[in-house]
Short mmCIF file of C-alpha atoms in Angstrom, two decimals:
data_model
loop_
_atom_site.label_atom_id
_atom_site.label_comp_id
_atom_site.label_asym_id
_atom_site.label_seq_id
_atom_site.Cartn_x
_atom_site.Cartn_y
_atom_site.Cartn_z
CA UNK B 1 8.46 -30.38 -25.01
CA UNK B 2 11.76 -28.37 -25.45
CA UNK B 3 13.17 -26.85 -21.65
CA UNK B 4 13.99 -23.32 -22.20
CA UNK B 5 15.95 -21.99 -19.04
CA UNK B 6 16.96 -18.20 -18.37
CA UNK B 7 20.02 -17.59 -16.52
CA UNK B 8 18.98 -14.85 -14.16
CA UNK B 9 21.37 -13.42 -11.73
CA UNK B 10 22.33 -10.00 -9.89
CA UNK B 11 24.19 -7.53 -12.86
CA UNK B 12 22.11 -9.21 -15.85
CA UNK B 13 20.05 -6.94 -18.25
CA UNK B 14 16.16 -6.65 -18.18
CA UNK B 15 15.64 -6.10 -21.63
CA UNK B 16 17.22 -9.23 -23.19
CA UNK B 17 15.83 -11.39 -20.40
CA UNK B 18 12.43 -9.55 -20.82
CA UNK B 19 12.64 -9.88 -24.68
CA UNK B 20 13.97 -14.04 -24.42
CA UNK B 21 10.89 -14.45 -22.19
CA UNK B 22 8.47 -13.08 -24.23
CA UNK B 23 9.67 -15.15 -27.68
CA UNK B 24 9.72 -18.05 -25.92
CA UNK B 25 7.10 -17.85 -22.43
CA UNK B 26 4.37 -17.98 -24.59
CA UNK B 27 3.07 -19.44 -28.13
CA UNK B 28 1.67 -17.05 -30.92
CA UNK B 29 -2.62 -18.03 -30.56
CA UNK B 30 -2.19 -20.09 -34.46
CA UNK B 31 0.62 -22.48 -33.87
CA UNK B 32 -0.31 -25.62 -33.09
CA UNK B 33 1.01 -27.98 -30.66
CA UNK B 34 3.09 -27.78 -27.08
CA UNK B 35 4.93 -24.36 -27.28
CA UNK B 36 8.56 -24.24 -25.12
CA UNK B 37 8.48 -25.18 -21.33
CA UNK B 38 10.38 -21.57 -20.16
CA UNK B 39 11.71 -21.94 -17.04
CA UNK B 40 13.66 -18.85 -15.28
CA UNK B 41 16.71 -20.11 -13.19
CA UNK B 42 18.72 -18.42 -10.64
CA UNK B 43 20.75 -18.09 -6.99
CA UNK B 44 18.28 -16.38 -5.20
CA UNK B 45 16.07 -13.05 -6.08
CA UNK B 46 17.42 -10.95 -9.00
CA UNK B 47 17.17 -6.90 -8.72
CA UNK B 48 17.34 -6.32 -12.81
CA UNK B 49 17.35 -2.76 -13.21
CA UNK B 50 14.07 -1.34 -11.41
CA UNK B 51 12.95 -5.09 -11.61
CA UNK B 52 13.22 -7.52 -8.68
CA UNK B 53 12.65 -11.06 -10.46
CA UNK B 54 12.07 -14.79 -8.57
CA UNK B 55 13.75 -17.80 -10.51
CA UNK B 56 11.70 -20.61 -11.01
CA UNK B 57 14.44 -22.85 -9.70
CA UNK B 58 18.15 -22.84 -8.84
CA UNK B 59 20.78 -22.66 -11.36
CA UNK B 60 21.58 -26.01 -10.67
CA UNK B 61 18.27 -26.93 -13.08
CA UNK B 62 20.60 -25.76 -15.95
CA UNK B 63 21.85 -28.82 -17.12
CA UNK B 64 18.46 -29.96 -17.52
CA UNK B 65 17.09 -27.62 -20.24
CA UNK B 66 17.78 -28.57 -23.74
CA UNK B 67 18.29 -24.63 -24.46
CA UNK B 68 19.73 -22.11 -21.48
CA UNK B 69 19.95 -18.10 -22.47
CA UNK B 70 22.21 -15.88 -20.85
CA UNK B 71 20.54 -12.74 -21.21
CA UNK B 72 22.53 -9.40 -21.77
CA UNK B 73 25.48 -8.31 -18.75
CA UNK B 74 26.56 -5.67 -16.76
CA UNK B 75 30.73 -5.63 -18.77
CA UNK B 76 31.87 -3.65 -15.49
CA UNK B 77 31.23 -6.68 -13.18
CA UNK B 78 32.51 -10.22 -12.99
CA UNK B 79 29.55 -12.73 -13.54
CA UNK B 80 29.82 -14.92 -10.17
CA UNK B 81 31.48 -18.45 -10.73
CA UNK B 82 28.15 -20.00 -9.57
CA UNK B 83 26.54 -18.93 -12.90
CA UNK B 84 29.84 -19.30 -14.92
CA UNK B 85 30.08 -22.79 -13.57
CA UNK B 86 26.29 -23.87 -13.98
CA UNK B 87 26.17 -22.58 -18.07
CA UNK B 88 29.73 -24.23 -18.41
CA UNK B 89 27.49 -27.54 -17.38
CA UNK B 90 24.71 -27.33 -18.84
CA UNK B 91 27.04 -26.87 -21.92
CA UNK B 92 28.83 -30.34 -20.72
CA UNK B 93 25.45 -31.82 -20.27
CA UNK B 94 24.39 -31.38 -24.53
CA UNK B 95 22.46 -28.03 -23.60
CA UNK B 96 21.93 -25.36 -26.56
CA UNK B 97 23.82 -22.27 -25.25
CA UNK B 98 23.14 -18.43 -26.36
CA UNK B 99 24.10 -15.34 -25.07
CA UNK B 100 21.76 -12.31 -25.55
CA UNK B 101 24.23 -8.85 -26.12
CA UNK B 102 26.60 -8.91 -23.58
CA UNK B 103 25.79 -12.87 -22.19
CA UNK B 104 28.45 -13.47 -24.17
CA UNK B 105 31.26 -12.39 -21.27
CA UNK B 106 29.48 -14.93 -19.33
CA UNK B 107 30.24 -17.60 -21.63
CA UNK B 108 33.50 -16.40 -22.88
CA UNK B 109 33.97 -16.60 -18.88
CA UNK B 110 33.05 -20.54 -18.76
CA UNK B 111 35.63 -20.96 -21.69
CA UNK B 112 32.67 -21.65 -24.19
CA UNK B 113 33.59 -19.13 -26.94
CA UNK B 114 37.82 -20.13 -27.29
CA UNK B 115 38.32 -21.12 -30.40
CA UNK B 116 35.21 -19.98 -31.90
CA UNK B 117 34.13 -16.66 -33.89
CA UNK B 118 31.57 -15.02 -31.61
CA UNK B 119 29.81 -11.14 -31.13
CA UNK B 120 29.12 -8.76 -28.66
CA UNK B 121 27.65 -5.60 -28.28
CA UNK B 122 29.46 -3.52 -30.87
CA UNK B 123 30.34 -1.17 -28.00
CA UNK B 124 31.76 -3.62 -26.26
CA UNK B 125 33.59 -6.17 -28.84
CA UNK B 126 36.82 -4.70 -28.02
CA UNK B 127 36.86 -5.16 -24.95
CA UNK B 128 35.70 -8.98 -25.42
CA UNK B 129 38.28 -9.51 -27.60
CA UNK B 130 41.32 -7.60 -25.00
CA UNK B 131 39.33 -10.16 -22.15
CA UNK B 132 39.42 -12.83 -23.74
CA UNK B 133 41.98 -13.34 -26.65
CA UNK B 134 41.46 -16.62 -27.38
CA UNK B 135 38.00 -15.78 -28.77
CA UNK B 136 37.71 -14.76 -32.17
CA UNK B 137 35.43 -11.68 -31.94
CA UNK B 138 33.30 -10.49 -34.70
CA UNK B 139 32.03 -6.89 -34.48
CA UNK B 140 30.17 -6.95 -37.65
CA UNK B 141 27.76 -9.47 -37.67
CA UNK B 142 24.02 -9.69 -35.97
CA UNK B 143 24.30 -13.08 -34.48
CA UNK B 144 27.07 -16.18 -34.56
CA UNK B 145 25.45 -19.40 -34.79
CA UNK B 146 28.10 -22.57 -34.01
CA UNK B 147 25.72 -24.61 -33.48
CA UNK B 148 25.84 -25.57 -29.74
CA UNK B 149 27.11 -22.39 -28.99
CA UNK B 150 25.54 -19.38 -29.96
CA UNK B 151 25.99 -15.46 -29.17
CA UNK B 152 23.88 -12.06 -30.25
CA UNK B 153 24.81 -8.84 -31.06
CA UNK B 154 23.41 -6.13 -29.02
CA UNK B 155 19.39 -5.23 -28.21
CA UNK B 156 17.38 -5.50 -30.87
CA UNK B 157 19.89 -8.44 -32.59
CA UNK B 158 18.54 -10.31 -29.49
CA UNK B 159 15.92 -11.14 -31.03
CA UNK B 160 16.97 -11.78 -34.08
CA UNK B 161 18.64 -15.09 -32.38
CA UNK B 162 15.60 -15.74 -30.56
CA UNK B 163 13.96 -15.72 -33.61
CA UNK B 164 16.40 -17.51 -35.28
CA UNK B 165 16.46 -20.60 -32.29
CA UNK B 166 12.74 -20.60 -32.72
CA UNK B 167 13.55 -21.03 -36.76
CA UNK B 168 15.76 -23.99 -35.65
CA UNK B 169 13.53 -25.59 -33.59
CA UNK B 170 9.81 -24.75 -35.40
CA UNK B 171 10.63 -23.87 -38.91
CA UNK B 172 10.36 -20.72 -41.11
CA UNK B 173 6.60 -20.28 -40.80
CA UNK B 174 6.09 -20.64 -36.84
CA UNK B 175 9.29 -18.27 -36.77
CA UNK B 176 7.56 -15.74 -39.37
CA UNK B 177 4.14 -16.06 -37.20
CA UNK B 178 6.45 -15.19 -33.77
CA UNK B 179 7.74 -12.04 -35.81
CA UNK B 180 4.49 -11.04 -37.16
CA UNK B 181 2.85 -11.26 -33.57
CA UNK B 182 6.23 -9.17 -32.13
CA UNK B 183 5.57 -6.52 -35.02
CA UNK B 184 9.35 -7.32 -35.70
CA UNK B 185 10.86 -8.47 -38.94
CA UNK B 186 11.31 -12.15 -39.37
CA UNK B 187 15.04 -11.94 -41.20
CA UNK B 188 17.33 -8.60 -40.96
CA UNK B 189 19.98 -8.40 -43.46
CA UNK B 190 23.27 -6.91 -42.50
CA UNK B 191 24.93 -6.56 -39.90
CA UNK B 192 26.39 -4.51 -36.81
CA UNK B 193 27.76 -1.85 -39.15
CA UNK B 194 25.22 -0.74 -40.18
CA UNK B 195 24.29 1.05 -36.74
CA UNK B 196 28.14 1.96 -35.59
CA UNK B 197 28.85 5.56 -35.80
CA UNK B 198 31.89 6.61 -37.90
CA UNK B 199 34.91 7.29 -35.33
CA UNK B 200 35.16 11.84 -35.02
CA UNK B 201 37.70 12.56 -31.86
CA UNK B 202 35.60 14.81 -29.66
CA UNK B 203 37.13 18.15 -29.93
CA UNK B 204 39.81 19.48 -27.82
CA UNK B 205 43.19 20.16 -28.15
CA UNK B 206 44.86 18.13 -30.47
CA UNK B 207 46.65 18.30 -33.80
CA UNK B 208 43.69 17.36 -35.97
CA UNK B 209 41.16 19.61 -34.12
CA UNK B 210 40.74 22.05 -36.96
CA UNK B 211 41.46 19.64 -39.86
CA UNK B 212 38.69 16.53 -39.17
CA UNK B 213 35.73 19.54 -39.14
CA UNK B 214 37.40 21.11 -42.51
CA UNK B 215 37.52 17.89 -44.27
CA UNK B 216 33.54 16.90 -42.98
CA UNK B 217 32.73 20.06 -44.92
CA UNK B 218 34.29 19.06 -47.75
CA UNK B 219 33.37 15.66 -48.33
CA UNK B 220 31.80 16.61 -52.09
CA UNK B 221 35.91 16.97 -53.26
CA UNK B 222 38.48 14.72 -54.61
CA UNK B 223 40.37 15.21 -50.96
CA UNK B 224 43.95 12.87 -50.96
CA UNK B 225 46.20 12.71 -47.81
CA UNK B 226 48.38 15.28 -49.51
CA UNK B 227 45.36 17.53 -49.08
CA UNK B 228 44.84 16.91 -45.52
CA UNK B 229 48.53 17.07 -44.62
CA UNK B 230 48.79 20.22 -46.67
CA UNK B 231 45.82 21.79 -44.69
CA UNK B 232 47.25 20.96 -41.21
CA UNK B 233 50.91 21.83 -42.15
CA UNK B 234 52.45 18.64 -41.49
CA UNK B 235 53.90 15.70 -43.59
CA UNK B 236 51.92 12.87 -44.55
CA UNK B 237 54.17 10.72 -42.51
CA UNK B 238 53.23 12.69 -39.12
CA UNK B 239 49.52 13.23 -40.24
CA UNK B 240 49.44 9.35 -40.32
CA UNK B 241 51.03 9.41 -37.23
CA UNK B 242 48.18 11.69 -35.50
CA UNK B 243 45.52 10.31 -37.38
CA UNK B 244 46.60 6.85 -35.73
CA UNK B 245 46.67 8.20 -32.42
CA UNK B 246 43.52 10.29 -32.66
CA UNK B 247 40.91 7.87 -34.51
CA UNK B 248 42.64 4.80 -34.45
CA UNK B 249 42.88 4.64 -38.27
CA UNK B 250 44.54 5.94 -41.39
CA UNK B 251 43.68 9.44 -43.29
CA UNK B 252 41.78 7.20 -46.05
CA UNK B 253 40.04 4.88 -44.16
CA UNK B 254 38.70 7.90 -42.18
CA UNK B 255 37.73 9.76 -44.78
CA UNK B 256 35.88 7.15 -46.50
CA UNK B 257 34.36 6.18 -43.13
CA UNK B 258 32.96 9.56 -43.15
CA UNK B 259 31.68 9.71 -46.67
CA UNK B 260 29.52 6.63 -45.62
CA UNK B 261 28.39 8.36 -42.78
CA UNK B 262 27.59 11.19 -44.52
CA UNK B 263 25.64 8.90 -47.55
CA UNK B 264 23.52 7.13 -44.46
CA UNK B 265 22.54 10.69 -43.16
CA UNK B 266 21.99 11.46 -46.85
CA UNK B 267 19.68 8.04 -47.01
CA UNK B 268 17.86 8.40 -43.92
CA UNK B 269 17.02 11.96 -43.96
CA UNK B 270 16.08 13.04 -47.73
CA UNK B 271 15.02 11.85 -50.88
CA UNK B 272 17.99 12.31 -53.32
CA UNK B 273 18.81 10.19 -55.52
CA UNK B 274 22.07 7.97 -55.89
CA UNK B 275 23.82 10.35 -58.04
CA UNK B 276 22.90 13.18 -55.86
CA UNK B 277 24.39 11.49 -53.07
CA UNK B 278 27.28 10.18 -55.03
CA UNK B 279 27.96 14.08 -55.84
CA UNK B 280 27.24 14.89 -51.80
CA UNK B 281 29.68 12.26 -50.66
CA UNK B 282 32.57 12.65 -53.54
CA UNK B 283 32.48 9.01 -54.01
CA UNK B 284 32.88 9.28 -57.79
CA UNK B 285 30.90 6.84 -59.08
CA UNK B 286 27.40 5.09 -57.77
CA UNK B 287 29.14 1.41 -58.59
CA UNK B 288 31.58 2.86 -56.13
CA UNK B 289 29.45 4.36 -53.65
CA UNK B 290 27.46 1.03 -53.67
CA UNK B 291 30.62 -1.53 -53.32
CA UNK B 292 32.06 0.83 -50.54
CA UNK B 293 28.73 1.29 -48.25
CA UNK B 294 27.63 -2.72 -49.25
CA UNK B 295 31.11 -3.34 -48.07
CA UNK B 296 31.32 -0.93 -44.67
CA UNK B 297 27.25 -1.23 -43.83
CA UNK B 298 26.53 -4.63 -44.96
CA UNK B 299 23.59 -3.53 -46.97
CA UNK B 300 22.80 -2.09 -50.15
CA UNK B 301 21.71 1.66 -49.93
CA UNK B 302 18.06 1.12 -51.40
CA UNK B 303 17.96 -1.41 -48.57
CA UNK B 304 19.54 0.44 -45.62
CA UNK B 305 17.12 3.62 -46.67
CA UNK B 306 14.32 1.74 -46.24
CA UNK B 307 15.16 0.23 -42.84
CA UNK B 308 16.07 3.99 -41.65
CA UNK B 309 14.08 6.40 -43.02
CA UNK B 310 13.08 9.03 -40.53
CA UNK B 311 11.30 12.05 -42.24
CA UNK B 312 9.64 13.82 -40.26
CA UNK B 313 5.91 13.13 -40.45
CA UNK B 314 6.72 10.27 -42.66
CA UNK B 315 4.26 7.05 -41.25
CA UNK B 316 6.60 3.58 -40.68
CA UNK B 317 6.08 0.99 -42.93
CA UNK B 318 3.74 -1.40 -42.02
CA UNK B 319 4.65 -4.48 -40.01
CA UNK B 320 5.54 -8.05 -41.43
#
């Protein structure tokens, strides 16, 4: 039988550790066979949130399991060197090791992610990256698999690892059965981007104030830089400049950033039709509306409206 074990310690996250428990504590009723021996490891008694939790053994059991999950972490606090030190063996030892969300500090922390491409959070893969530089940080995708080492995106992409261990280990089927009985899909396509908000400078007193809300209600136009430096009565040079400083990115990449934004509202929220939203958005074309959000969201739009559609009143689709 394959040894699960859940790193639990003070400043982890109950809802990854909840989630890991619940994929692997317990087999769906129709799959045959020994399900996963889930064992919880830890110091002592864990306060998770409102939760007060009591490991199944020490985190010296670690380098037993064949799989150990470091559920999400609390970015504002070091993760003690006792826990650090037991993943980093259990690593040494042949163990399976994925981070849930932010687990992955804690392994970047036991030097398990340098040299590989890993995620985060996307809230929090800059500061991975500034932490830990020799870590090659991907903010895009749902999961990283590298085979011994393994690391989530945030929430809900936890279980799309879980899911995806369980694949691993079971096969397709037992993983589609897990899904079905989580009312989750078995397979998400895309990635992080899809559910990052497009970077708007909260307002205050800067030199874009008054252009960024002009140019979001004018998204349907042609708009160049020579536009927007026209508008705040500054050269294209300095509007770079400001645009730099106040977004972290160029007057084009912004304003295509926002057209996105503005086609995912346009997706979610109504029924038009590509063209319509093509016209809404000033993309020009729906071949280019479609390589630009397939390139920024990581899905198709057909596909990303499905996933979010929110009108109101509208029933979800049914579960897989």
């Amino acid at each position: 039988m394959t040894t699960v074990a859940l790193a639990a310690a003070e400043g982890m996250l109950h809802f990854e550790l909840s989630l890991a428990y619940e994929v692997f504590g317990s087999a769906p009723p129709s799959v045959p066979g020994p399900w996963y021996d889930l064992v919880v490891c830890g110091a002592e008694p864990v306060r998770t949130g409102r939760f007060r939790l009591e490991p199944d053994h020490g985190l010296d059991r670690l380098p037993d399991a064949d799989t150990v999950i470091v559920p999400g972490w609390d970015t504002d606090v070091d993760p003690p060197a006792d826990l650090v030190g037991a993943v980093r063996a259990a690593h040494e030892a042949g163990a399976r090791v994925a981070s849930l969300c932010t687990g992955a500090f804690v392994l970047a922390a036991a030097g398990l992610l340098d040299g590989r491409r890993a995620t985060t959070h996307w809230a929090h893969t800059r500061t991975l990256a500034e932490r830990y530089p020799r870590v090659e940080v991907d903010p895009d995708v749902l999961y990283v698999d590298n085979g011994s080492v393994l690391t989530s995106a945030g929430k809900a992409a936890a279980m799309d690892l879980c899911l995806h261990l369980v694949r691993l280990d079971r096969g397709s089927a037992v993983a589609n059965t897990v899904a079905r009985r989580l009312v989750v899909p078995p397979h998400r396509d895309g990635g992080q981007a899809q559910f990052v908000t497009a970077p708007v400078p909260d307002p205050g007193d800067h030199p874009l104030a008054g252009l960024l809300p002009w140019a979001i209600e004018r998204l349907d136009r042609p708009l160049t830089v020579a536009d927007l430096a026209r508008r705040a009565r500054m050269s294209e040079r300095n509007l770079g400049r400001h645009f730099r400083a106040a977004t972290g990115t160029t007057p084009l990449q912004w304003l295509l950033a926002q057209r996105i934004r503005h086609a995912q509202q346009l997706l979610e929220t109504t029924d038009d039709g590509i063209d319509a939203i093509v016209a809404a958005t000033g993309m020009g074309t729906a071949t280019t509306l479609r390589r630009h959000f397939n390139r920024t969201v990581g899905v198709p739009p057909d596909t990303y409206r499905r996933t979010f559609r929110s009108r109101a009143g509208e029933r979800p689709p049914p579960g897989p």
